[in-house]
Coordinates of C-alpha atoms in Angstrom, one line a residue:
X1 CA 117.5 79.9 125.8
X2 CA 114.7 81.8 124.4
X3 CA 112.2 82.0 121.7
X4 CA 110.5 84.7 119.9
X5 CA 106.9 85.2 119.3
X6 CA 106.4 87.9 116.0
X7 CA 104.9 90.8 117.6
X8 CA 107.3 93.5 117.1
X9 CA 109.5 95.0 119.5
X10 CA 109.5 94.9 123.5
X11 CA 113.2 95.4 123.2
X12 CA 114.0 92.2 124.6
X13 CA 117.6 90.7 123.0
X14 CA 118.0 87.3 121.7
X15 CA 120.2 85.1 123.2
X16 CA 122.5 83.1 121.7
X17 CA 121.3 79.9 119.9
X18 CA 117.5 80.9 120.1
X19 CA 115.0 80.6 117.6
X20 CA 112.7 83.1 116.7
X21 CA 110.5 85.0 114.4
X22 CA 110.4 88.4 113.1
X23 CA 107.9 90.7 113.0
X24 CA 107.4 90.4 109.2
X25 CA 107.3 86.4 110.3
X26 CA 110.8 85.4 108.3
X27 CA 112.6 83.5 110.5
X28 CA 116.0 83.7 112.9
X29 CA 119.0 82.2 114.1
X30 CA 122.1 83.1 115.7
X31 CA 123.5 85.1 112.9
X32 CA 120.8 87.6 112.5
X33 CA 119.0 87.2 115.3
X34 CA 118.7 90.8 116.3
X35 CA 118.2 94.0 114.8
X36 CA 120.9 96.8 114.4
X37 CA 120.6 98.3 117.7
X38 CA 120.6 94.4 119.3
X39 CA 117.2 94.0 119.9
X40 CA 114.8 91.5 119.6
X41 CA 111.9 91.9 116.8
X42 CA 109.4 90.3 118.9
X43 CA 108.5 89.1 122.6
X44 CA 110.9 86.9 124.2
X45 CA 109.4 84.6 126.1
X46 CA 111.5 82.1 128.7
X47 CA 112.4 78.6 127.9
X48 CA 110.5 78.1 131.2
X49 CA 107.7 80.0 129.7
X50 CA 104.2 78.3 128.9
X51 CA 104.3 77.4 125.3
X52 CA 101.2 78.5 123.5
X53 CA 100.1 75.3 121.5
X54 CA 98.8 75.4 118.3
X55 CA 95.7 73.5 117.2
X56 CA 97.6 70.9 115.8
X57 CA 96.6 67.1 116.2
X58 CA 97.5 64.8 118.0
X59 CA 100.0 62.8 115.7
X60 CA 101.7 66.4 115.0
X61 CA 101.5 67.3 118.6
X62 CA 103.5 64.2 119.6
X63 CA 106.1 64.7 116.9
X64 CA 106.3 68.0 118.5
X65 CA 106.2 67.6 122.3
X66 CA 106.1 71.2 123.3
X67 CA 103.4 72.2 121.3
X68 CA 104.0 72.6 117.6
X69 CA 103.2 75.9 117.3
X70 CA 104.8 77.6 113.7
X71 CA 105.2 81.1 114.3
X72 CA 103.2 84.5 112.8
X73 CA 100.5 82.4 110.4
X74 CA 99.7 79.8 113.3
X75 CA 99.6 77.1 110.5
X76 CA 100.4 73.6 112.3
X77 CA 102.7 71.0 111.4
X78 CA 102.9 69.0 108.0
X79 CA 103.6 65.6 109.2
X80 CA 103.9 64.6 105.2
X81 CA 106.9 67.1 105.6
X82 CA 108.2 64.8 108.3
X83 CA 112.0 63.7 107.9
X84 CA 112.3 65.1 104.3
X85 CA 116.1 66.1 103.9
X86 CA 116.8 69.5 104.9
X87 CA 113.2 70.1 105.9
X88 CA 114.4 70.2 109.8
X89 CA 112.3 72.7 112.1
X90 CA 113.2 72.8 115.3
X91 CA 112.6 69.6 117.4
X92 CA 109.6 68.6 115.1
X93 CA 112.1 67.6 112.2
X94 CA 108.8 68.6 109.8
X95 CA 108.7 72.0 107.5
X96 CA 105.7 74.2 108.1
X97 CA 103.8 75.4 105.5
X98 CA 104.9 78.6 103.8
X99 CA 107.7 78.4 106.9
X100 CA 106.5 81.8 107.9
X101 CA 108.0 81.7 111.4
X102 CA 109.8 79.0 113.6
X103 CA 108.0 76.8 115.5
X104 CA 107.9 77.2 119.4
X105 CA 109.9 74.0 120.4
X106 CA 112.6 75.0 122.7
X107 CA 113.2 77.4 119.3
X108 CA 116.0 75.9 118.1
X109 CA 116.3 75.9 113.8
X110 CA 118.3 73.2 112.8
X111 CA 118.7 73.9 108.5
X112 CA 116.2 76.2 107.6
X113 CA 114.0 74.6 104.8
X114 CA 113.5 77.6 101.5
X115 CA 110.0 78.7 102.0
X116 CA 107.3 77.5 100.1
X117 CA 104.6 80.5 100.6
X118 CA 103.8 80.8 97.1
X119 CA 101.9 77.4 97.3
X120 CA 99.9 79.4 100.1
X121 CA 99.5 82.8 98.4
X122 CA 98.2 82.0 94.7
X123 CA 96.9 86.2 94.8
X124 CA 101.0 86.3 94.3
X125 CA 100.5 85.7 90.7
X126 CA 97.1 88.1 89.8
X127 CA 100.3 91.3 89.7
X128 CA 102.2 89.2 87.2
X129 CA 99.0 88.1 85.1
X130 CA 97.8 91.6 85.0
X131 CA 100.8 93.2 83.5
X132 CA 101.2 90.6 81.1
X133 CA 98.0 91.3 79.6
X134 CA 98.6 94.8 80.0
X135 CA 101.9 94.4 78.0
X136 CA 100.3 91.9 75.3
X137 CA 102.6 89.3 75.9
X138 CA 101.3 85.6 75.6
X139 CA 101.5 83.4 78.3
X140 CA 100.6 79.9 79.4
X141 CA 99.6 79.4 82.7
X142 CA 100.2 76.2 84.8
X143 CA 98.3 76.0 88.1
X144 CA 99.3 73.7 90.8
X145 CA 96.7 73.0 93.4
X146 CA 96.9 70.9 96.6
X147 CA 94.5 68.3 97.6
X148 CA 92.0 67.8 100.4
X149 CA 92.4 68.7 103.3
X150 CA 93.2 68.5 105.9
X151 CA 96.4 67.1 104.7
X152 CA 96.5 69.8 102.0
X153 CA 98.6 67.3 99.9
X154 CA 101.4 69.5 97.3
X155 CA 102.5 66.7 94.8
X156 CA 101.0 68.7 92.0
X157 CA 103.7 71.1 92.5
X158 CA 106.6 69.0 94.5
X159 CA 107.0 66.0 92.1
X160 CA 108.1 69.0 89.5
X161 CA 109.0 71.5 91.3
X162 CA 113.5 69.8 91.3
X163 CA 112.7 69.5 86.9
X164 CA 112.5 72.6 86.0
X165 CA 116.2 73.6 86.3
X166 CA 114.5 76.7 88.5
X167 CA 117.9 78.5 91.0
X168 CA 115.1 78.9 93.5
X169 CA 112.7 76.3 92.9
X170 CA 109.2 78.2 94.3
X171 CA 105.6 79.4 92.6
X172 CA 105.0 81.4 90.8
X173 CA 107.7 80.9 88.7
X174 CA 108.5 82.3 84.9
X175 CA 110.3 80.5 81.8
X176 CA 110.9 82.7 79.2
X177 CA 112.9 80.6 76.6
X178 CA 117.0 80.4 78.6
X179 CA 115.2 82.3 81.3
X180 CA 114.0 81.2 84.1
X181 CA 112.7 83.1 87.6
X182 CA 111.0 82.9 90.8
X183 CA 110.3 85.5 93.4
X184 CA 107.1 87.6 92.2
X185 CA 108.7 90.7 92.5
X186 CA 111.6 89.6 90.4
X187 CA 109.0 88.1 87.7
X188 CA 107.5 91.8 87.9
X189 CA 110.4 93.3 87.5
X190 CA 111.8 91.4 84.2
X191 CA 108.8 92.3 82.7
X192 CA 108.5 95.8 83.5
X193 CA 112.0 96.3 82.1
X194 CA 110.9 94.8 79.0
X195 CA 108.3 97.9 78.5
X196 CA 110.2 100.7 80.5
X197 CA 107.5 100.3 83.3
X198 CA 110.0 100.4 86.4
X199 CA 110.5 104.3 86.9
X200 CA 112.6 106.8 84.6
X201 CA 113.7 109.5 86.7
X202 CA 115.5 108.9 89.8
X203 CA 112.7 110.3 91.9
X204 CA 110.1 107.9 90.2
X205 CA 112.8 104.5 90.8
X206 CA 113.3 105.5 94.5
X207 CA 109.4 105.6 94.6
X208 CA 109.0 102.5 93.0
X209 CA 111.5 100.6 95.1
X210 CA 110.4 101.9 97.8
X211 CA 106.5 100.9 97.2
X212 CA 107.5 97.7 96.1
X213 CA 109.0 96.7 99.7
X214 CA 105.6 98.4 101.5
X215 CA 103.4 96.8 99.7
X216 CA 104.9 93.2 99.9
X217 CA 104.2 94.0 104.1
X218 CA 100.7 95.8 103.5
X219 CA 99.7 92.4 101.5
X220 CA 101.7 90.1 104.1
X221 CA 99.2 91.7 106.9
X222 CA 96.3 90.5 105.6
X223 CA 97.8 86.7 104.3
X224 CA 98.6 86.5 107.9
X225 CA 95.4 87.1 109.3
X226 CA 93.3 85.0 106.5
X227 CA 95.3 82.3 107.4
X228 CA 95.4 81.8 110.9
X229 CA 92.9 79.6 112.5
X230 CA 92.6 82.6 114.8
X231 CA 91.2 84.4 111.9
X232 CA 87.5 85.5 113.4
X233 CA 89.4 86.7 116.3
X234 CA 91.9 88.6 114.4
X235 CA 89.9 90.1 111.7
X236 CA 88.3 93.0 114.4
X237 CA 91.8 94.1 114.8
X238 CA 93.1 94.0 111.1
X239 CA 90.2 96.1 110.0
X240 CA 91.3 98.6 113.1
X241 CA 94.3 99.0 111.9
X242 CA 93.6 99.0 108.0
X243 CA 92.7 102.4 107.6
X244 CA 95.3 104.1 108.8
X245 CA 97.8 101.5 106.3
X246 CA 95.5 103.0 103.7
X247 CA 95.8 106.5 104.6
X248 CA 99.9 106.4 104.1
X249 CA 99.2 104.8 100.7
X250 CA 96.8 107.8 100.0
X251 CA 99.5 110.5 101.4
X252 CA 102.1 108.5 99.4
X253 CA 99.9 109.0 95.6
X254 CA 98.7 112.4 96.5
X255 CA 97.1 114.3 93.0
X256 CA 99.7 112.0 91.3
X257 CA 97.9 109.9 88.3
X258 CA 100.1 106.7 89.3
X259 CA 102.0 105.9 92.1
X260 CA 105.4 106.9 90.4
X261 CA 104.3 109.8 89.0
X262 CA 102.4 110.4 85.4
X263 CA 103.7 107.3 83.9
X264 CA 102.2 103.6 84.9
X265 CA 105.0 101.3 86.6
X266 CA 104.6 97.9 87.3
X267 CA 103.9 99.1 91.5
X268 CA 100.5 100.3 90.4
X269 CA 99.8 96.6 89.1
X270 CA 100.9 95.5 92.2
X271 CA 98.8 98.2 94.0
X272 CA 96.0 97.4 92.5
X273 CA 95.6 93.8 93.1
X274 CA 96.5 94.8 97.2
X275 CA 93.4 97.5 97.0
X276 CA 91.0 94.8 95.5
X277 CA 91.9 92.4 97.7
X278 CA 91.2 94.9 100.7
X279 CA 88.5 96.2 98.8
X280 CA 87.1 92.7 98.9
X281 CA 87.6 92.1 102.3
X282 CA 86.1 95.2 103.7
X283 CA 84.1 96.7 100.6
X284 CA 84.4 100.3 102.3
X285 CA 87.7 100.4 103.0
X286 CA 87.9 102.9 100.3
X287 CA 85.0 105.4 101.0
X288 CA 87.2 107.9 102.7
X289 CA 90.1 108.1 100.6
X290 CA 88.7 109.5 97.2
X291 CA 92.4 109.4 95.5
X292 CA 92.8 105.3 96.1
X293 CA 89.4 105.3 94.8
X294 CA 90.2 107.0 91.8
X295 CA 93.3 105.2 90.9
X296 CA 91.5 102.0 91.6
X297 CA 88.9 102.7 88.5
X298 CA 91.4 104.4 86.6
X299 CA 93.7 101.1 86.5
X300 CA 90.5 98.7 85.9
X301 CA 89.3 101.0 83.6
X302 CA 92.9 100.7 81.2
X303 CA 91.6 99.0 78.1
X304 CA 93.5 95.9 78.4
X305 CA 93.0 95.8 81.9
X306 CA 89.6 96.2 81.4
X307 CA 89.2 93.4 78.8
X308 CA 91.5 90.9 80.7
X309 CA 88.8 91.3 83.8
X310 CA 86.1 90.9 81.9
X311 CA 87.0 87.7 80.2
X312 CA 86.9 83.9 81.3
X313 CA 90.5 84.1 81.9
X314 CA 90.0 86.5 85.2
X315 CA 89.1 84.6 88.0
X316 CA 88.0 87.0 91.0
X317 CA 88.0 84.5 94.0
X318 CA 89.8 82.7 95.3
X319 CA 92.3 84.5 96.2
X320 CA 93.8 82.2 99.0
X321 CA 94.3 78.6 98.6
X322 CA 92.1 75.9 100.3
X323 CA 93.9 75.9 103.5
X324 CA 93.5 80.0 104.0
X325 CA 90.1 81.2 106.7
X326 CA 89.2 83.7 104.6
X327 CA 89.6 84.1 100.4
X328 CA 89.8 80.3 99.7
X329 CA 86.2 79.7 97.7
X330 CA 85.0 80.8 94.3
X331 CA 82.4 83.7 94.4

């Protein structure tokens, strides 16, 4: 047996009743444990292999005797997660928060728990708010947060998440009267269609599709690094790698005014919040791509945009939650 370790692609296969992670850190089983040519998306390391632990304790360790370690964000254990029905990770019988990757116990998954990474990830939310100021459509807001750490408690949202009559219970989430959604993109979507904002032509849907997917990996990359307790040590190599990300998005706009074409689509709110954040991160990140520059201050400076940031209902940081390295304090 074997497990895999998210780095993409040493060709390795995955055998049979292994555990693993992807590249993009979603996890694996037997079923679709390889890609279309067979391969493994990651390094497979030997049962025999060392297992790399993870900083855990030592209460998580030991309900986790090979190390604990959970895959692409490093997070450990949630021993408050420990023996909840269906929340069964490999040996640990615990769910890991935001389940981004399996943890490295002999690999097996035993009932994947749904993920909860929208608890981690409240930036998820900044698209959605932004086009519904943009679209003048009144919302209320309800803001989960978890506790202390370094338990991190999520009562706020789990003691309502099962009463909300949500398909997929998850953050953010949208009720709109017999409506009700989760996944961001989905959330983005049933509004744009509401205002014609998701592409006309056939050229400007393929490019919003298409965008949509790239920039749900562009944003993962950074989430990943912010919150692994690595993070000091992987931030050198994030901000290698970061400009040439950038310089596909740049290639991709060209002398277009939006990322569609000459008509804003609900990508360019999601764009926009993925450029800040960067932006944020590395304030000159920018400098050599005039065209993301532009676009940037062209979308901040659209009137409702504009008045939306500049009011007491725009909060700039955080943009992580408490438990993230990086993002996780007020400005």
């Amino acid at each position: 047996m074997a497990w895999v370790w998210g780095s993409p692609g040493d060709g390795g296969r995955i055998p049979s009743g292994s555990g693993s992670t992807s590249a993009g850190g979603m996890p694996w089983h037997p079923a679709h444990g390889t890609d279309a040519r067979g391969r493994a998306q990651g390094w497979v390391l030997p049962q025999s292999a060392p297992v790399r632990p993870s900083p855990c304790s030592r209460r998580v360790a030991a309900a986790c005797r090979h190390g604990g370690h959970t895959g692409v964000l490093g997070h450990p254990w949630g021993e408050w997660d420990r023996g909840v029905p269906g929340a069964r990770w490999g040996r640990g019988w615990a769910r890991v928060w935001g389940c981004w990757g399996v943890p490295g116990c002999g690999g097996e998954v035993r009932g994947a728990l749904g993920c909860q990474t929208r608890l981690l990830c409240p930036q998820l939310a900044h698209a959605i708010r932004l086009l519904l100021e943009y679209t003048d459509t009144p919302y209320q807001e309800r803001q989960y947060r978890p506790g202390p750490a370094p338990d991190y408690d999520p009562s706020d949202w789990t003691n309502e998440k099962e009463k909300l009559g949500l398909d997929f219970p998850n953050l953010p989430y949208l009720i709109d009267g017999p409506t009700k959604l989760t996944q961001s993109n989905a959330i983005l979507r049933y509004i744009a269609r509401k205002h014609n904002m998701c592409g006309e032509t056939e050229e400007e849907i393929l490019r919003v599709d298409m965008l949509e997917n790239q920039i749900m990996d562009f944003r993962m990359s950074l989430v990943m690094v912010c919150y692994n307790p690595d993070f000091e040590k992987l931030k050198p190599g994030y901000l290698e790698q970061l400009p040439g990300k950038l310089k596909l998005f740049s290639n991709f706009l060209g002398d277009r005014k939006w990322f569609a074409g000459e008509k804003l689509t609900f990508v360019d709110f999601l764009m926009f919040d993925v450029l800040d954040q960067n932006r944020i991160f590395e304030p000159k990140c920018l400098e050599p791509f005039k065209n993301l520059k532009d676009f940037v201050e062209r979308f901040g400076a659209l009137e409702k945009v504009a008045a939306y940031l500049k009011s007491s209902r725009f909060q700039k940081m955080p943009i992580n939650n408490k438990m993230a390295k990086w993002g996780n304090k007020k400005l």
